Amino acid sequence: MLKPDAVENGHIGGILDKITSAGFKIVAMKYTQLSKRDAQAFYAIHKERPFFGELVDFMTRGPIVSAILEKDNAVEDFRALIGATNPADAAEGTIRKLFATSIAENAVHGSDSDENAAIEGAFHFAGREIF
Ligand code: CMP
């Protein structure tokens, strides 16, 4: 996902360019907005965290871009491309270093395993929307 902060700050094009230039193929994509229920479900794993309410409010405050990306070693390579959760700790040239503003408003989300990538892809897309 390209999160609401990235969309608000005009970074859709810049982030997609970094993603495709790094060799990822976009196999599904949409411009959409999460409901509270959507965000609570997507981030259910974090529901006991103190920042859960803030996270849901942030992720629902404006449109996002969701996508499914394909590449060999995609999960690991995408996490390297986006950088650390906190942009202050993210390596130079990473998407979060370039485009994120804080640990909460960190511009992008990447799946943390192939299993979660499949679950998260199915959360956003119907089968006929995946190419
Ligand atoms: P993401 O990789 O999408 O996974 C969980 C999200 O929770 C994370 O990116 C941030 O947007 C948010 N998050 C993580 N840590 C914090 C924190 N300490 N305070 C607020 N939000 C956080």
Coordinates of N, CA, C and O and ligand atoms in Angstrom, one line a residue:
M1 N 0.8 -1.2 0.0 CA 0.0 0.0 0.0 C 0.9 1.2 0.0 O 1.9 1.3 0.7
L2 N 0.5 2.2 -0.8 CA 1.0 3.6 -0.7 C 0.0 4.3 0.3 O -1.2 4.3 -0.1
K3 N 0.4 4.7 1.4 CA -0.5 5.1 2.5 C -1.0 6.6 2.3 O -0.4 7.3 1.4
P4 N -2.0 7.0 3.1 CA -2.6 8.3 2.9 C -1.6 9.4 2.9 O -1.7 10.4 2.1
D5 N -0.5 9.4 3.7 CA 0.5 10.5 3.7 C 1.2 10.6 2.3 O 1.4 11.7 1.8
A6 N 1.5 9.4 1.8 CA 2.2 9.4 0.5 C 1.3 10.0 -0.6 O 1.8 10.8 -1.5
V7 N 0.0 9.7 -0.6 CA -0.9 10.2 -1.6 C -1.1 11.7 -1.4 O -1.0 12.5 -2.3
E8 N -1.3 12.1 -0.1 CA -1.5 13.6 0.2 C -0.3 14.4 -0.2 O -0.5 15.5 -0.7
N9 N 0.9 13.8 -0.1 CA 2.1 14.6 -0.4 C 2.5 14.5 -1.8 O 3.6 15.0 -2.2
G10 N 1.7 13.9 -2.7 CA 2.0 13.9 -4.1 C 3.1 12.9 -4.5 O 3.7 13.1 -5.6
H11 N 3.2 11.8 -3.8 CA 4.4 10.9 -4.0 C 4.0 9.6 -4.7 O 4.8 8.7 -4.8
I12 N 2.7 9.5 -5.3 CA 2.4 8.3 -5.9 C 3.3 8.0 -7.1 O 3.9 6.9 -7.2
G13 N 3.5 8.9 -7.9 CA 4.4 8.7 -9.1 C 5.8 8.4 -8.7 O 6.4 7.5 -9.3
G14 N 6.4 9.1 -7.8 CA 7.8 8.9 -7.4 C 8.0 7.6 -6.8 O 9.0 6.9 -7.0
I15 N 7.0 7.1 -6.0 CA 7.2 5.8 -5.3 C 7.0 4.7 -6.3 O 7.8 3.7 -6.3
L16 N 6.0 4.8 -7.2 CA 5.8 3.8 -8.2 C 7.0 3.7 -9.1 O 7.4 2.6 -9.6
D17 N 7.7 4.8 -9.4 CA 8.9 4.8 -10.3 C 10.0 4.0 -9.5 O 10.7 3.2 -10.2
K18 N 10.2 4.2 -8.2 CA 11.2 3.5 -7.5 C 10.9 2.0 -7.5 O 11.8 1.1 -7.7
I19 N 9.6 1.6 -7.4 CA 9.2 0.2 -7.4 C 9.4 -0.5 -8.7 O 10.0 -1.5 -8.8
T20 N 9.0 0.2 -9.8 CA 9.1 -0.5 -11.1 C 10.6 -0.5 -11.5 O 11.1 -1.4 -12.1
S21 N 11.3 0.6 -11.2 CA 12.8 0.7 -11.6 C 13.6 -0.4 -10.8 O 14.6 -0.8 -11.3
A22 N 13.1 -0.8 -9.7 CA 13.8 -1.9 -8.9 C 13.4 -3.3 -9.4 O 13.9 -4.3 -8.8
G23 N 12.6 -3.4 -10.5 CA 12.3 -4.7 -11.1 C 11.0 -5.4 -10.7 O 10.8 -6.5 -11.0
F24 N 10.2 -4.7 -9.9 CA 8.9 -5.3 -9.5 C 7.9 -5.1 -10.6 O 7.8 -4.0 -11.2
K25 N 7.1 -6.1 -10.9 CA 6.0 -6.1 -11.8 C 4.7 -5.9 -11.1 O 4.5 -6.6 -10.1
I26 N 3.9 -4.9 -11.5 CA 2.6 -4.6 -10.9 C 1.6 -5.6 -11.5 O 1.4 -5.5 -12.7
V27 N 1.1 -6.5 -10.7 CA 0.1 -7.5 -11.2 C -1.3 -7.1 -10.8 O -2.3 -7.7 -11.3
A28 N -1.5 -6.2 -9.9 CA -2.8 -5.7 -9.5 C -2.6 -4.3 -8.9 O -1.6 -4.1 -8.2
M29 N -3.6 -3.4 -9.1 CA -3.4 -2.0 -8.5 C -4.8 -1.4 -8.5 O -5.6 -1.5 -9.4
K30 N -5.0 -0.6 -7.4 CA -6.2 0.2 -7.3 C -6.0 1.4 -6.4 O -5.2 1.4 -5.5
Y31 N -6.8 2.5 -6.7 CA -6.9 3.7 -5.9 C -8.1 3.6 -5.1 O -9.2 3.6 -5.7
T32 N -8.0 3.6 -3.8 CA -9.2 3.3 -2.9 C -9.1 4.0 -1.6 O -8.0 4.6 -1.3
Q33 N -10.1 3.8 -0.7 CA -10.0 4.3 0.6 C -10.5 3.3 1.6 O -11.5 2.7 1.4
L34 N -9.7 3.0 2.6 CA -10.1 2.0 3.6 C -11.2 2.5 4.5 O -11.1 3.7 5.0
S35 N -12.1 1.7 4.9 CA -13.1 2.0 6.0 C -12.4 1.7 7.3 O -11.4 1.0 7.3
K36 N -13.0 2.2 8.4 CA -12.4 1.8 9.7 C -12.4 0.3 9.9 O -11.4 -0.3 10.4
R37 N -13.5 -0.4 9.4 CA -13.5 -1.8 9.6 C -12.4 -2.5 8.8 O -11.8 -3.4 9.2
D38 N -12.2 -2.0 7.5 CA -11.1 -2.5 6.7 C -9.8 -2.4 7.4 O -9.0 -3.4 7.5
A39 N -9.5 -1.2 7.9 CA -8.2 -1.0 8.5 C -8.0 -1.8 9.8 O -6.9 -2.3 10.1
Q40 N -9.1 -1.9 10.6 CA -9.0 -2.7 11.8 C -8.7 -4.2 11.4 O -8.0 -4.9 12.1
A41 N -9.3 -4.7 10.4 CA -9.1 -6.0 9.9 C -7.7 -6.2 9.4 O -7.0 -7.2 9.7
F42 N -7.3 -5.3 8.5 CA -6.0 -5.4 7.9 C -4.9 -5.5 8.9 O -3.9 -6.2 8.8
Y43 N -5.0 -4.6 10.0 CA -4.0 -4.5 11.0 C -4.4 -5.2 12.3 O -3.8 -4.8 13.4
A44 N -5.2 -6.2 12.2 CA -5.7 -6.9 13.4 C -4.5 -7.4 14.3 O -4.6 -7.4 15.5
I45 N -3.4 -7.8 13.6 CA -2.2 -8.3 14.4 C -1.7 -7.2 15.3 O -1.1 -7.6 16.3
H46 N -2.0 -5.9 15.1 CA -1.5 -4.9 15.9 C -2.5 -4.4 16.9 O -2.4 -3.3 17.5
K47 N -3.7 -5.1 17.1 CA -4.8 -4.5 17.8 C -4.5 -4.2 19.3 O -5.2 -3.4 19.9
E48 N -3.5 -4.9 19.9 CA -3.2 -4.6 21.3 C -2.1 -3.5 21.4 O -1.8 -3.2 22.6
R49 N -1.6 -3.1 20.3 CA -0.5 -2.1 20.4 C -1.1 -0.7 20.8 O -2.2 -0.4 20.4
P50 N -0.3 0.1 21.5 CA -0.9 1.4 22.0 C -1.2 2.3 20.8 O -2.0 3.2 21.0
F51 N -0.5 2.1 19.7 CA -0.8 3.0 18.5 C -1.9 2.5 17.6 O -2.1 3.1 16.5
F52 N -2.6 1.5 18.0 CA -3.6 0.9 17.0 C -4.7 1.9 16.6 O -5.0 2.0 15.4
G53 N -5.2 2.7 17.5 CA -6.3 3.7 17.2 C -5.7 4.7 16.2 O -6.4 5.1 15.2
E54 N -4.5 5.2 16.5 CA -3.9 6.2 15.7 C -3.6 5.6 14.3 O -3.8 6.3 13.3
L55 N -3.2 4.3 14.2 CA -2.9 3.7 13.0 C -4.2 3.6 12.1 O -4.2 3.9 10.9
V56 N -5.3 3.2 12.8 CA -6.6 3.1 12.0 C -7.0 4.4 11.5 O -7.5 4.6 10.4
D57 N -6.9 5.4 12.4 CA -7.3 6.8 12.0 C -6.5 7.3 10.8 O -7.0 7.8 9.8
F58 N -5.2 7.1 10.9 CA -4.3 7.5 9.8 C -4.6 6.8 8.5 O -4.8 7.4 7.4
M59 N -4.8 5.4 8.6 CA -4.9 4.6 7.3 C -6.3 4.9 6.7 O -6.4 4.5 5.5
T60 N -7.2 5.5 7.4 CA -8.5 5.7 6.8 C -8.8 7.2 6.5 O -9.9 7.5 6.0
R61 N -7.8 8.1 6.7 CA -8.1 9.5 6.5 C -8.1 10.0 5.1 O -8.6 11.1 4.8
G62 N -7.7 9.2 4.2 CA -7.7 9.6 2.8 C -7.4 8.4 1.9 O -7.2 7.3 2.4
P63 N -7.4 8.6 0.6 CA -7.1 7.5 -0.3 C -5.8 6.9 -0.2 O -4.8 7.5 0.2
I64 N -5.7 5.6 -0.6 CA -4.4 4.9 -0.7 C -4.3 4.3 -2.1 O -5.3 4.2 -2.8
V65 N -3.1 3.8 -2.4 CA -3.0 2.9 -3.6 C -2.6 1.6 -3.1 O -1.6 1.4 -2.3
S66 N -3.3 0.5 -3.5 CA -3.0 -0.8 -3.1 C -2.5 -1.5 -4.3 O -2.9 -1.3 -5.4
A67 N -1.5 -2.4 -4.2 CA -1.0 -3.1 -5.3 C -0.5 -4.5 -4.9 O -0.1 -4.7 -3.7
I68 N -0.4 -5.4 -5.8 CA 0.3 -6.7 -5.7 C 1.5 -6.6 -6.6 O 1.3 -6.3 -7.8
L69 N 2.6 -6.9 -6.1 CA 3.9 -6.8 -6.8 C 4.5 -8.2 -7.0 O 4.4 -9.0 -6.0
E70 N 5.1 -8.4 -8.1 CA 5.7 -9.8 -8.4 C 7.2 -9.6 -8.7 O 7.6 -8.7 -9.4
K71 N 8.0 -10.4 -8.1 CA 9.5 -10.4 -8.4 C 10.0 -11.7 -7.7 O 9.5 -12.1 -6.7
D72 N 11.2 -12.2 -8.1 CA 11.9 -13.2 -7.4 C 12.2 -12.6 -6.0 O 12.7 -11.4 -6.0
N73 N 12.1 -13.3 -5.0 CA 12.5 -12.8 -3.6 C 11.8 -11.5 -3.3 O 12.4 -10.6 -2.6
A74 N 10.5 -11.4 -3.7 CA 9.8 -10.1 -3.6 C 9.7 -9.5 -2.2 O 9.9 -8.3 -2.0
V75 N 9.4 -10.4 -1.2 CA 9.1 -9.9 0.1 C 10.4 -9.2 0.7 O 10.4 -8.1 1.1
E76 N 11.5 -10.0 0.6 CA 12.7 -9.4 1.2 C 13.2 -8.2 0.4 O 13.6 -7.2 1.0
D77 N 13.2 -8.3 -0.9 CA 13.7 -7.2 -1.8 C 12.8 -5.9 -1.6 O 13.3 -4.8 -1.6
F78 N 11.5 -6.1 -1.4 CA 10.6 -4.9 -1.2 C 10.9 -4.3 0.1 O 11.0 -3.1 0.2
R79 N 11.1 -5.1 1.1 CA 11.4 -4.6 2.5 C 12.7 -3.8 2.4 O 12.9 -2.8 3.1
A80 N 13.7 -4.3 1.7 CA 15.0 -3.6 1.5 C 14.7 -2.3 0.8 O 15.3 -1.2 1.1
L81 N 13.9 -2.3 -0.2 CA 13.6 -1.1 -1.0 C 12.9 0.0 -0.2 O 13.2 1.2 -0.4
I82 N 12.0 -0.4 0.7 CA 11.2 0.6 1.4 C 12.0 1.1 2.6 O 11.8 2.2 3.0
G83 N 12.9 0.3 3.2 CA 13.7 0.7 4.4 C 13.0 0.5 5.7 O 11.8 0.0 5.8
A84 N 13.6 0.9 6.8 CA 13.1 0.6 8.1 C 11.8 1.3 8.4 O 11.5 2.4 7.8
T85 N 11.0 0.7 9.3 CA 9.7 1.3 9.7 C 9.8 2.8 10.0 O 8.9 3.6 9.6
N86 N 10.8 3.1 10.8 CA 11.0 4.5 11.1 C 11.9 5.2 10.1 O 13.0 4.8 10.0
P87 N 11.4 6.2 9.4 CA 12.2 6.8 8.3 C 13.5 7.4 8.9 O 14.5 7.4 8.1
A88 N 13.6 7.7 10.1 CA 14.8 8.2 10.7 C 15.9 7.1 10.7 O 17.1 7.5 10.7
D89 N 15.5 5.9 10.7 CA 16.4 4.8 10.7 C 16.6 4.2 9.3 O 17.4 3.2 9.1
A90 N 15.9 4.6 8.3 CA 15.9 4.0 7.0 C 17.2 4.4 6.2 O 17.6 5.6 6.4
A91 N 17.7 3.5 5.5 CA 18.9 3.7 4.7 C 18.7 4.8 3.6 O 17.6 4.9 3.1
E92 N 19.8 5.5 3.2 CA 19.7 6.4 2.1 C 19.2 5.8 0.9 O 19.5 4.6 0.6
G93 N 18.3 6.5 0.2 CA 17.8 6.0 -1.1 C 16.6 5.1 -1.0 O 16.0 4.8 -2.0
T94 N 16.2 4.7 0.2 CA 15.0 3.9 0.4 C 13.8 4.8 0.3 O 13.8 6.0 0.5
I95 N 12.7 4.1 0.0 CA 11.4 4.8 -0.2 C 11.0 5.6 1.1 O 10.6 6.8 1.0
R96 N 11.2 5.0 2.2 CA 10.8 5.7 3.4 C 11.8 6.8 3.7 O 11.3 7.9 4.3
K97 N 13.0 6.7 3.4 CA 14.0 7.8 3.7 C 13.6 9.0 2.8 O 13.6 10.1 3.2
L98 N 13.2 8.6 1.5 CA 12.9 9.7 0.6 C 11.5 10.3 0.8 O 11.3 11.5 0.6
F99 N 10.5 9.5 1.2 CA 9.1 10.0 1.1 C 8.3 9.9 2.4 O 7.2 10.5 2.5
A100 N 8.8 9.3 3.5 CA 8.1 9.2 4.7 C 8.4 10.3 5.6 O 9.5 10.9 5.6
T101 N 7.5 10.6 6.6 CA 7.7 11.7 7.5 C 7.9 11.2 8.9 O 8.5 11.9 9.7
S102 N 7.4 10.1 9.3 CA 7.5 9.7 10.7 C 7.2 8.2 10.8 O 6.8 7.5 9.8
I103 N 7.5 7.6 12.0 CA 7.2 6.1 12.2 C 5.8 5.8 11.9 O 5.5 4.7 11.4
A104 N 4.9 6.6 12.2 CA 3.4 6.4 12.0 C 3.1 6.6 10.5 O 2.4 5.8 9.9
E105 N 3.5 7.7 10.0 CA 3.2 8.1 8.6 C 4.4 7.8 7.7 O 5.2 8.7 7.3
N106 N 4.5 6.5 7.5 CA 5.7 6.0 6.8 C 5.6 5.6 5.4 O 6.3 4.8 4.9
A107 N 4.6 6.2 4.7 CA 4.5 6.2 3.2 C 4.0 4.9 2.6 O 3.3 4.9 1.6
V108 N 4.6 3.8 3.0 CA 4.3 2.5 2.4 C 4.2 1.4 3.4 O 4.8 1.4 4.4
H109 N 3.4 0.4 2.9 CA 3.4 -0.9 3.7 C 3.9 -2.0 2.8 O 3.5 -2.0 1.6
G110 N 4.7 -2.9 3.3 CA 5.1 -4.1 2.6 C 4.7 -5.4 3.4 O 4.9 -5.3 4.6
S111 N 4.3 -6.4 2.7 CA 4.0 -7.7 3.4 C 5.3 -8.2 4.0 O 6.4 -8.1 3.5
D112 N 5.2 -8.9 5.2 CA 6.4 -9.4 5.9 C 6.7 -10.9 5.6 O 7.7 -11.4 6.1
S113 N 5.9 -11.6 4.8 CA 6.1 -13.0 4.4 C 5.3 -13.3 3.2 O 4.3 -12.6 2.9
D114 N 5.7 -14.4 2.5 CA 4.9 -14.8 1.3 C 3.4 -15.1 1.7 O 2.5 -14.8 1.0
E115 N 3.3 -15.8 2.9 CA 2.0 -16.2 3.4 C 1.1 -14.9 3.6 O 0.0 -14.8 3.2
N116 N 1.7 -13.9 4.3 CA 0.9 -12.7 4.5 C 0.7 -11.9 3.2 O -0.3 -11.2 3.1
A117 N 1.6 -12.0 2.3 CA 1.4 -11.3 1.0 C 0.2 -11.9 0.3 O -0.6 -11.2 -0.3
A118 N 0.0 -13.2 0.4 CA -1.2 -13.9 -0.2 C -2.5 -13.4 0.5 O -3.5 -13.1 -0.2
I119 N -2.4 -13.4 1.8 CA -3.6 -12.9 2.6 C -3.9 -11.5 2.3 O -5.1 -11.1 2.1
E120 N -2.9 -10.6 2.3 CA -3.1 -9.2 2.1 C -3.6 -8.9 0.6 O -4.4 -8.0 0.4
G121 N -3.0 -9.6 -0.3 CA -3.4 -9.5 -1.7 C -4.9 -9.8 -1.9 O -5.7 -9.1 -2.5
A122 N -5.3 -10.9 -1.2 CA -6.8 -11.3 -1.3 C -7.7 -10.3 -0.5 O -8.8 -10.2 -0.9
F123 N -7.1 -9.6 0.4 CA -7.9 -8.6 1.2 C -8.3 -7.5 0.2 O -9.4 -6.9 0.2
H124 N -7.3 -7.1 -0.7 CA -7.5 -5.9 -1.5 C -8.2 -6.3 -2.9 O -8.8 -5.4 -3.5
F125 N -7.9 -7.5 -3.4 CA -8.3 -7.7 -4.8 C -9.1 -9.0 -5.0 O -8.8 -10.0 -4.4
A126 N -10.0 -9.0 -5.9 CA -10.7 -10.2 -6.4 C -9.8 -10.8 -7.4 O -8.9 -10.2 -8.0
G127 N -10.0 -12.1 -7.6 CA -9.2 -12.9 -8.6 C -9.1 -12.2 -10.0 O -8.1 -12.2 -10.6
R128 N -10.3 -11.7 -10.4 CA -10.3 -11.1 -11.8 C -9.5 -9.8 -11.9 O -9.4 -9.3 -13.0
E129 N -9.1 -9.2 -10.8 CA -8.3 -8.0 -10.8 C -6.8 -8.2 -10.7 O -6.1 -7.3 -10.7
I130 N -6.4 -9.5 -10.7 CA -5.0 -9.8 -10.6 C -4.6 -10.4 -12.0 O -5.2 -11.4 -12.5
F131 N -3.5 -9.8 -12.5 CA -3.0 -10.2 -13.9 C -1.7 -10.8 -13.9 O -0.9 -10.6 -13.0
Ligands
CMP1 P1 3.4 -0.9 8.6 O1 4.7 -1.5 8.1 O2 2.3 -0.7 7.7 O3 2.9 -1.9 9.8 C1 2.4 -1.4 11.0 C2 2.2 0.1 11.0 O4 2.0 0.7 12.3 C3 3.5 0.7 10.6 O5 3.8 0.5 9.2 C4 3.3 2.2 11.0 O6 2.5 2.9 10.0 C5 2.5 2.0 12.3 N1 3.4 2.1 13.4 C6 4.4 1.3 13.8 N2 5.0 1.7 14.9 C7 4.4 2.8 15.3 C8 4.5 3.6 16.4 N3 5.4 3.5 17.4 N4 3.6 4.7 16.5 C9 2.7 4.9 15.6 N5 2.5 4.1 14.5 C10 3.3 3.0 14.4

